[in-house]
């Protein structure tokens, strides 16, 4: 699977590009906008054609899942630490039937030891980040962990093969698409390369 993370700050023509990416087969779009408030999250979602809402996973304001037909919710690392010890309490007001629940990790051992059954896990940084300066890759090998793990950090067409060899089930992309001259063409190349290798 290929997960695309939203650019932290809005970029020109972002919604238009996003529609093109969905048309090109994007299945998992992680809507991560830490600087947007609840209303701004709603405004953003309302700009996206409703037929694509079921491909969107929210990082903030999980209650959006009750008002929009979204794919699922995602726990940033700190939010997981704060809430997942008492998940029934956290989830009781959320409409999660048939939705995905995922989380971010930065240490394979913590991921391996996590008792909560997430649908998939984002682990980073596998390689040095394209979008974050000084975020050095750690080349995690997860072949011995029996969970669905998506490798993130420095993912582009050149690093996909190695990511899969390290035992990851998919790739998470941010800078590899949004920092490219042509985001759509970059996504198409990543998708083509990924599916040629699995």
PDB file of C-alpha atoms in Angstrom:
ATOM      1  CA  UNK A   1       0.000   0.000   0.000  1.00  0.00           C
ATOM      2  CA  UNK A   2       1.017   3.584  -0.613  1.00  0.00           C
ATOM      3  CA  UNK A   3       0.175   6.256   1.964  1.00  0.00           C
ATOM      4  CA  UNK A   4       0.470   9.910   1.005  1.00  0.00           C
ATOM      5  CA  UNK A   5       0.814  12.413   3.849  1.00  0.00           C
ATOM      6  CA  UNK A   6      -0.561  15.931   3.325  1.00  0.00           C
ATOM      7  CA  UNK A   7       1.926  18.792   3.122  1.00  0.00           C
ATOM      8  CA  UNK A   8       2.006  20.464   6.542  1.00  0.00           C
ATOM      9  CA  UNK A   9       1.302  23.888   5.059  1.00  0.00           C
ATOM     10  CA  UNK A  10      -1.034  24.402   2.125  1.00  0.00           C
ATOM     11  CA  UNK A  11       0.609  24.596  -1.275  1.00  0.00           C
ATOM     12  CA  UNK A  12      -0.696  26.260  -4.480  1.00  0.00           C
ATOM     13  CA  UNK A  13      -3.385  24.198  -6.275  1.00  0.00           C
ATOM     14  CA  UNK A  14      -3.255  21.568  -3.544  1.00  0.00           C
ATOM     15  CA  UNK A  15      -6.898  20.472  -3.824  1.00  0.00           C
ATOM     16  CA  UNK A  16      -6.683  20.313  -7.619  1.00  0.00           C
ATOM     17  CA  UNK A  17      -3.512  18.179  -7.416  1.00  0.00           C
ATOM     18  CA  UNK A  18      -5.172  15.990  -4.783  1.00  0.00           C
ATOM     19  CA  UNK A  19      -8.112  15.281  -7.080  1.00  0.00           C
ATOM     20  CA  UNK A  20      -5.654  14.262  -9.805  1.00  0.00           C
ATOM     21  CA  UNK A  21      -3.865  11.954  -7.352  1.00  0.00           C
ATOM     22  CA  UNK A  22      -7.135  10.289  -6.349  1.00  0.00           C
ATOM     23  CA  UNK A  23      -7.978   9.830 -10.041  1.00  0.00           C
ATOM     24  CA  UNK A  24      -4.551   8.228 -10.455  1.00  0.00           C
ATOM     25  CA  UNK A  25      -5.391   5.633  -7.781  1.00  0.00           C
ATOM     26  CA  UNK A  26      -4.349   7.161  -4.454  1.00  0.00           C
ATOM     27  CA  UNK A  27      -6.077   5.022  -1.789  1.00  0.00           C
ATOM     28  CA  UNK A  28      -4.680   6.380   1.487  1.00  0.00           C
ATOM     29  CA  UNK A  29      -4.428  10.146   1.975  1.00  0.00           C
ATOM     30  CA  UNK A  30      -3.348  11.141   5.483  1.00  0.00           C
ATOM     31  CA  UNK A  31      -4.861  14.538   6.199  1.00  0.00           C
ATOM     32  CA  UNK A  32      -2.249  15.973   8.558  1.00  0.00           C
ATOM     33  CA  UNK A  33      -2.512  19.739   8.969  1.00  0.00           C
ATOM     34  CA  UNK A  34      -1.347  20.630  12.502  1.00  0.00           C
ATOM     35  CA  UNK A  35      -1.906  24.365  11.990  1.00  0.00           C
ATOM     36  CA  UNK A  36      -5.554  24.095  10.954  1.00  0.00           C
ATOM     37  CA  UNK A  37      -8.367  24.365  13.500  1.00  0.00           C
ATOM     38  CA  UNK A  38     -11.538  22.263  13.424  1.00  0.00           C
ATOM     39  CA  UNK A  39     -13.437  24.608  11.102  1.00  0.00           C
ATOM     40  CA  UNK A  40     -10.481  24.833   8.715  1.00  0.00           C
ATOM     41  CA  UNK A  41     -10.388  21.024   8.623  1.00  0.00           C
ATOM     42  CA  UNK A  42     -14.073  21.019   7.641  1.00  0.00           C
ATOM     43  CA  UNK A  43     -13.490  23.698   4.992  1.00  0.00           C
ATOM     44  CA  UNK A  44     -10.627  21.673   3.491  1.00  0.00           C
ATOM     45  CA  UNK A  45     -12.682  18.462   3.388  1.00  0.00           C
ATOM     46  CA  UNK A  46     -15.624  20.294   1.837  1.00  0.00           C
ATOM     47  CA  UNK A  47     -13.395  21.342  -1.083  1.00  0.00           C
ATOM     48  CA  UNK A  48     -12.672  17.684  -1.883  1.00  0.00           C
ATOM     49  CA  UNK A  49     -15.178  15.762  -4.001  1.00  0.00           C
ATOM     50  CA  UNK A  50     -17.257  13.587  -1.623  1.00  0.00           C
ATOM     51  CA  UNK A  51     -16.553  10.483  -3.690  1.00  0.00           C
ATOM     52  CA  UNK A  52     -12.941  10.649  -2.472  1.00  0.00           C
ATOM     53  CA  UNK A  53     -13.679  11.168   1.228  1.00  0.00           C
ATOM     54  CA  UNK A  54     -13.457   7.410   1.856  1.00  0.00           C
ATOM     55  CA  UNK A  55      -9.746   7.557   0.949  1.00  0.00           C
ATOM     56  CA  UNK A  56      -8.932  10.168   3.624  1.00  0.00           C
ATOM     57  CA  UNK A  57      -7.513   9.411   7.087  1.00  0.00           C
ATOM     58  CA  UNK A  58      -7.543  12.238   9.679  1.00  0.00           C
ATOM     59  CA  UNK A  59      -4.706  12.916  12.124  1.00  0.00           C
ATOM     60  CA  UNK A  60      -6.396  15.688  14.102  1.00  0.00           C
ATOM     61  CA  UNK A  61     -10.025  16.126  15.234  1.00  0.00           C
ATOM     62  CA  UNK A  62     -10.931  12.464  15.050  1.00  0.00           C
ATOM     63  CA  UNK A  63     -14.579  13.419  15.577  1.00  0.00           C
ATOM     64  CA  UNK A  64     -14.614  14.456  11.884  1.00  0.00           C
ATOM     65  CA  UNK A  65     -15.191  10.747  11.230  1.00  0.00           C
ATOM     66  CA  UNK A  66     -18.747  11.239  12.552  1.00  0.00           C
ATOM     67  CA  UNK A  67     -19.603  13.962  10.015  1.00  0.00           C
ATOM     68  CA  UNK A  68     -17.656  12.914   6.916  1.00  0.00           C
ATOM     69  CA  UNK A  69     -17.475   9.486   5.258  1.00  0.00           C
ATOM     70  CA  UNK A  70     -13.730   9.155   5.872  1.00  0.00           C
ATOM     71  CA  UNK A  71     -11.461   6.109   5.589  1.00  0.00           C
ATOM     72  CA  UNK A  72     -10.205   6.239   9.160  1.00  0.00           C
ATOM     73  CA  UNK A  73      -8.304   7.945  11.966  1.00  0.00           C
ATOM     74  CA  UNK A  74      -4.604   8.116  12.735  1.00  0.00           C
ATOM     75  CA  UNK A  75      -2.810   8.516  16.059  1.00  0.00           C
ATOM     76  CA  UNK A  76       0.322  10.621  16.141  1.00  0.00           C
ATOM     77  CA  UNK A  77       2.805   9.064  18.568  1.00  0.00           C
ATOM     78  CA  UNK A  78       2.001  11.346  21.527  1.00  0.00           C
ATOM     79  CA  UNK A  79      -1.753  10.981  21.067  1.00  0.00           C
ATOM     80  CA  UNK A  80      -1.362   7.201  21.081  1.00  0.00           C
ATOM     81  CA  UNK A  81       0.656   7.363  24.310  1.00  0.00           C
ATOM     82  CA  UNK A  82      -1.994   9.620  25.883  1.00  0.00           C
ATOM     83  CA  UNK A  83      -5.091   7.646  24.896  1.00  0.00           C
ATOM     84  CA  UNK A  84      -4.521   4.081  23.814  1.00  0.00           C
ATOM     85  CA  UNK A  85      -4.255   2.687  27.372  1.00  0.00           C
ATOM     86  CA  UNK A  86      -8.004   3.289  27.681  1.00  0.00           C
ATOM     87  CA  UNK A  87      -9.139   2.939  24.035  1.00  0.00           C
ATOM     88  CA  UNK A  88     -12.773   2.085  24.847  1.00  0.00           C
ATOM     89  CA  UNK A  89     -13.117   5.447  26.574  1.00  0.00           C
ATOM     90  CA  UNK A  90     -11.513   7.298  23.657  1.00  0.00           C
ATOM     91  CA  UNK A  91     -13.467   5.501  20.928  1.00  0.00           C
ATOM     92  CA  UNK A  92     -16.926   5.482  22.494  1.00  0.00           C
ATOM     93  CA  UNK A  93     -18.099   8.697  20.790  1.00  0.00           C
ATOM     94  CA  UNK A  94     -16.563   7.909  17.391  1.00  0.00           C
ATOM     95  CA  UNK A  95     -18.331   6.109  14.516  1.00  0.00           C
ATOM     96  CA  UNK A  96     -15.533   3.689  13.650  1.00  0.00           C
ATOM     97  CA  UNK A  97     -17.387   0.710  12.189  1.00  0.00           C
ATOM     98  CA  UNK A  98     -15.549  -0.340   9.019  1.00  0.00           C
ATOM     99  CA  UNK A  99     -12.914   2.395   9.458  1.00  0.00           C
ATOM    100  CA  UNK A 100      -9.131   2.078   9.729  1.00  0.00           C
ATOM    101  CA  UNK A 101      -7.172   2.943  12.880  1.00  0.00           C
ATOM    102  CA  UNK A 102      -3.453   3.541  12.417  1.00  0.00           C
ATOM    103  CA  UNK A 103      -0.571   5.075  14.346  1.00  0.00           C
ATOM    104  CA  UNK A 104       2.928   6.543  13.969  1.00  0.00           C
ATOM    105  CA  UNK A 105       6.016   4.970  15.530  1.00  0.00           C
ATOM    106  CA  UNK A 106       9.695   5.913  15.587  1.00  0.00           C
ATOM    107  CA  UNK A 107      11.074   2.789  17.274  1.00  0.00           C
ATOM    108  CA  UNK A 108      10.550  -0.776  15.972  1.00  0.00           C
ATOM    109  CA  UNK A 109      10.677  -2.234  19.490  1.00  0.00           C
ATOM    110  CA  UNK A 110       7.866   0.031  20.702  1.00  0.00           C
ATOM    111  CA  UNK A 111       5.864  -0.937  17.603  1.00  0.00           C
ATOM    112  CA  UNK A 112       6.518  -4.627  18.188  1.00  0.00           C
ATOM    113  CA  UNK A 113       5.461  -4.365  21.832  1.00  0.00           C
ATOM    114  CA  UNK A 114       2.290  -2.331  21.192  1.00  0.00           C
ATOM    115  CA  UNK A 115      -0.640  -4.493  22.318  1.00  0.00           C
ATOM    116  CA  UNK A 116      -3.318  -2.466  20.507  1.00  0.00           C
ATOM    117  CA  UNK A 117      -4.254  -3.964  17.116  1.00  0.00           C
ATOM    118  CA  UNK A 118      -3.802  -1.120  14.649  1.00  0.00           C
ATOM    119  CA  UNK A 119      -4.729  -1.805  11.028  1.00  0.00           C
ATOM    120  CA  UNK A 120      -1.333  -0.503   9.946  1.00  0.00           C
ATOM    121  CA  UNK A 121       1.641   1.314  11.468  1.00  0.00           C
ATOM    122  CA  UNK A 122       3.789   4.136  10.059  1.00  0.00           C
ATOM    123  CA  UNK A 123       7.441   3.744  11.061  1.00  0.00           C
ATOM    124  CA  UNK A 124       9.957   6.513  10.394  1.00  0.00           C
ATOM    125  CA  UNK A 125      12.552   7.577   9.447  1.00  0.00           C
ATOM    126  CA  UNK A 126      13.701   4.633   7.316  1.00  0.00           C
ATOM    127  CA  UNK A 127      15.880   6.881   5.135  1.00  0.00           C
ATOM    128  CA  UNK A 128      16.876  10.505   5.584  1.00  0.00           C
ATOM    129  CA  UNK A 129      13.808  12.676   5.169  1.00  0.00           C
ATOM    130  CA  UNK A 130      13.112  14.646   1.997  1.00  0.00           C
ATOM    131  CA  UNK A 131      10.753  17.083   3.733  1.00  0.00           C
ATOM    132  CA  UNK A 132      12.415  17.490   7.165  1.00  0.00           C
ATOM    133  CA  UNK A 133      15.954  18.845   7.450  1.00  0.00           C
ATOM    134  CA  UNK A 134      18.296  16.810   9.652  1.00  0.00           C
ATOM    135  CA  UNK A 135      15.873  13.881  10.012  1.00  0.00           C
ATOM    136  CA  UNK A 136      18.434  11.093   9.553  1.00  0.00           C
ATOM    137  CA  UNK A 137      17.381   7.693   8.248  1.00  0.00           C
ATOM    138  CA  UNK A 138      17.780   4.682  10.533  1.00  0.00           C
ATOM    139  CA  UNK A 139      17.353   1.813   8.042  1.00  0.00           C
ATOM    140  CA  UNK A 140      14.977  -0.165  10.282  1.00  0.00           C
ATOM    141  CA  UNK A 141      14.703  -3.857   9.433  1.00  0.00           C
ATOM    142  CA  UNK A 142      11.211  -5.083  10.328  1.00  0.00           C
ATOM    143  CA  UNK A 143      11.294  -8.537   8.732  1.00  0.00           C
ATOM    144  CA  UNK A 144      10.845 -10.100  12.198  1.00  0.00           C
ATOM    145  CA  UNK A 145       7.727  -8.086  13.142  1.00  0.00           C
ATOM    146  CA  UNK A 146       4.430  -9.700  12.171  1.00  0.00           C
ATOM    147  CA  UNK A 147       2.390  -6.520  11.715  1.00  0.00           C
ATOM    148  CA  UNK A 148       1.448  -4.341   8.749  1.00  0.00           C
ATOM    149  CA  UNK A 149       4.185  -1.692   8.720  1.00  0.00           C
ATOM    150  CA  UNK A 150       4.540   1.206   6.301  1.00  0.00           C
ATOM    151  CA  UNK A 151       8.027   2.667   5.890  1.00  0.00           C
ATOM    152  CA  UNK A 152       8.351   6.448   5.903  1.00  0.00           C
ATOM    153  CA  UNK A 153      11.188   8.939   5.555  1.00  0.00           C
ATOM    154  CA  UNK A 154      13.128   9.501   2.357  1.00  0.00           C
ATOM    155  CA  UNK A 155      10.810   7.383   0.220  1.00  0.00           C
ATOM    156  CA  UNK A 156      11.101   7.889  -3.531  1.00  0.00           C
ATOM    157  CA  UNK A 157      11.485   5.627  -6.576  1.00  0.00           C
ATOM    158  CA  UNK A 158      15.147   4.952  -5.652  1.00  0.00           C
ATOM    159  CA  UNK A 159      14.434   3.717  -2.121  1.00  0.00           C
ATOM    160  CA  UNK A 160      11.243   1.634  -2.621  1.00  0.00           C
ATOM    161  CA  UNK A 161      13.075  -1.645  -3.405  1.00  0.00           C
ATOM    162  CA  UNK A 162      15.222  -1.381  -0.276  1.00  0.00           C
ATOM    163  CA  UNK A 163      12.166  -0.495   1.834  1.00  0.00           C
ATOM    164  CA  UNK A 164      10.420  -3.690   0.753  1.00  0.00           C
ATOM    165  CA  UNK A 165      13.595  -5.730   1.352  1.00  0.00           C
ATOM    166  CA  UNK A 166      13.666  -4.364   4.914  1.00  0.00           C
ATOM    167  CA  UNK A 167      10.301  -6.054   5.477  1.00  0.00           C
ATOM    168  CA  UNK A 168       7.875  -3.153   5.075  1.00  0.00           C
ATOM    169  CA  UNK A 169       4.410  -3.829   3.633  1.00  0.00           C
ATOM    170  CA  UNK A 170       4.089  -0.433   2.015  1.00  0.00           C
ATOM    171  CA  UNK A 171       5.525   3.052   1.713  1.00  0.00           C
ATOM    172  CA  UNK A 172       4.539   6.409   3.139  1.00  0.00           C
ATOM    173  CA  UNK A 173       5.383   9.439   1.036  1.00  0.00           C
ATOM    174  CA  UNK A 174       5.416  13.173   1.741  1.00  0.00           C
ATOM    175  CA  UNK A 175       8.365  15.102   0.281  1.00  0.00           C
ATOM    176  CA  UNK A 176       8.792  12.537  -2.514  1.00  0.00           C
ATOM    177  CA  UNK A 177       5.506  13.774  -3.994  1.00  0.00           C
ATOM    178  CA  UNK A 178       4.851  17.287  -2.671  1.00  0.00           C
ATOM    179  CA  UNK A 179       8.440  18.544  -3.067  1.00  0.00           C
ATOM    180  CA  UNK A 180       8.700  17.216  -6.628  1.00  0.00           C
ATOM    181  CA  UNK A 181       8.481  19.558  -9.631  1.00  0.00           C
ATOM    182  CA  UNK A 182       5.402  17.647 -10.756  1.00  0.00           C
ATOM    183  CA  UNK A 183       3.587  15.962  -7.845  1.00  0.00           C
ATOM    184  CA  UNK A 184       1.299  13.901 -10.076  1.00  0.00           C
ATOM    185  CA  UNK A 185       4.108  12.508 -12.236  1.00  0.00           C
ATOM    186  CA  UNK A 186       6.165  11.737  -9.134  1.00  0.00           C
ATOM    187  CA  UNK A 187       3.262   9.836  -7.551  1.00  0.00           C
ATOM    188  CA  UNK A 188       2.702   7.888 -10.784  1.00  0.00           C
ATOM    189  CA  UNK A 189       6.393   6.891 -10.870  1.00  0.00           C
ATOM    190  CA  UNK A 190       6.350   5.814  -7.211  1.00  0.00           C
ATOM    191  CA  UNK A 191       3.149   3.827  -7.733  1.00  0.00           C
ATOM    192  CA  UNK A 192       4.497   2.135 -10.877  1.00  0.00           C
ATOM    193  CA  UNK A 193       7.777   1.218  -9.160  1.00  0.00           C
ATOM    194  CA  UNK A 194       6.030  -0.033  -6.013  1.00  0.00           C
ATOM    195  CA  UNK A 195       3.595  -2.306  -7.847  1.00  0.00           C
ATOM    196  CA  UNK A 196       6.315  -3.650 -10.129  1.00  0.00           C
ATOM    197  CA  UNK A 197       8.158  -4.914  -7.027  1.00  0.00           C
ATOM    198  CA  UNK A 198       5.426  -6.498  -4.930  1.00  0.00           C
TER     199      UNK A 198
END
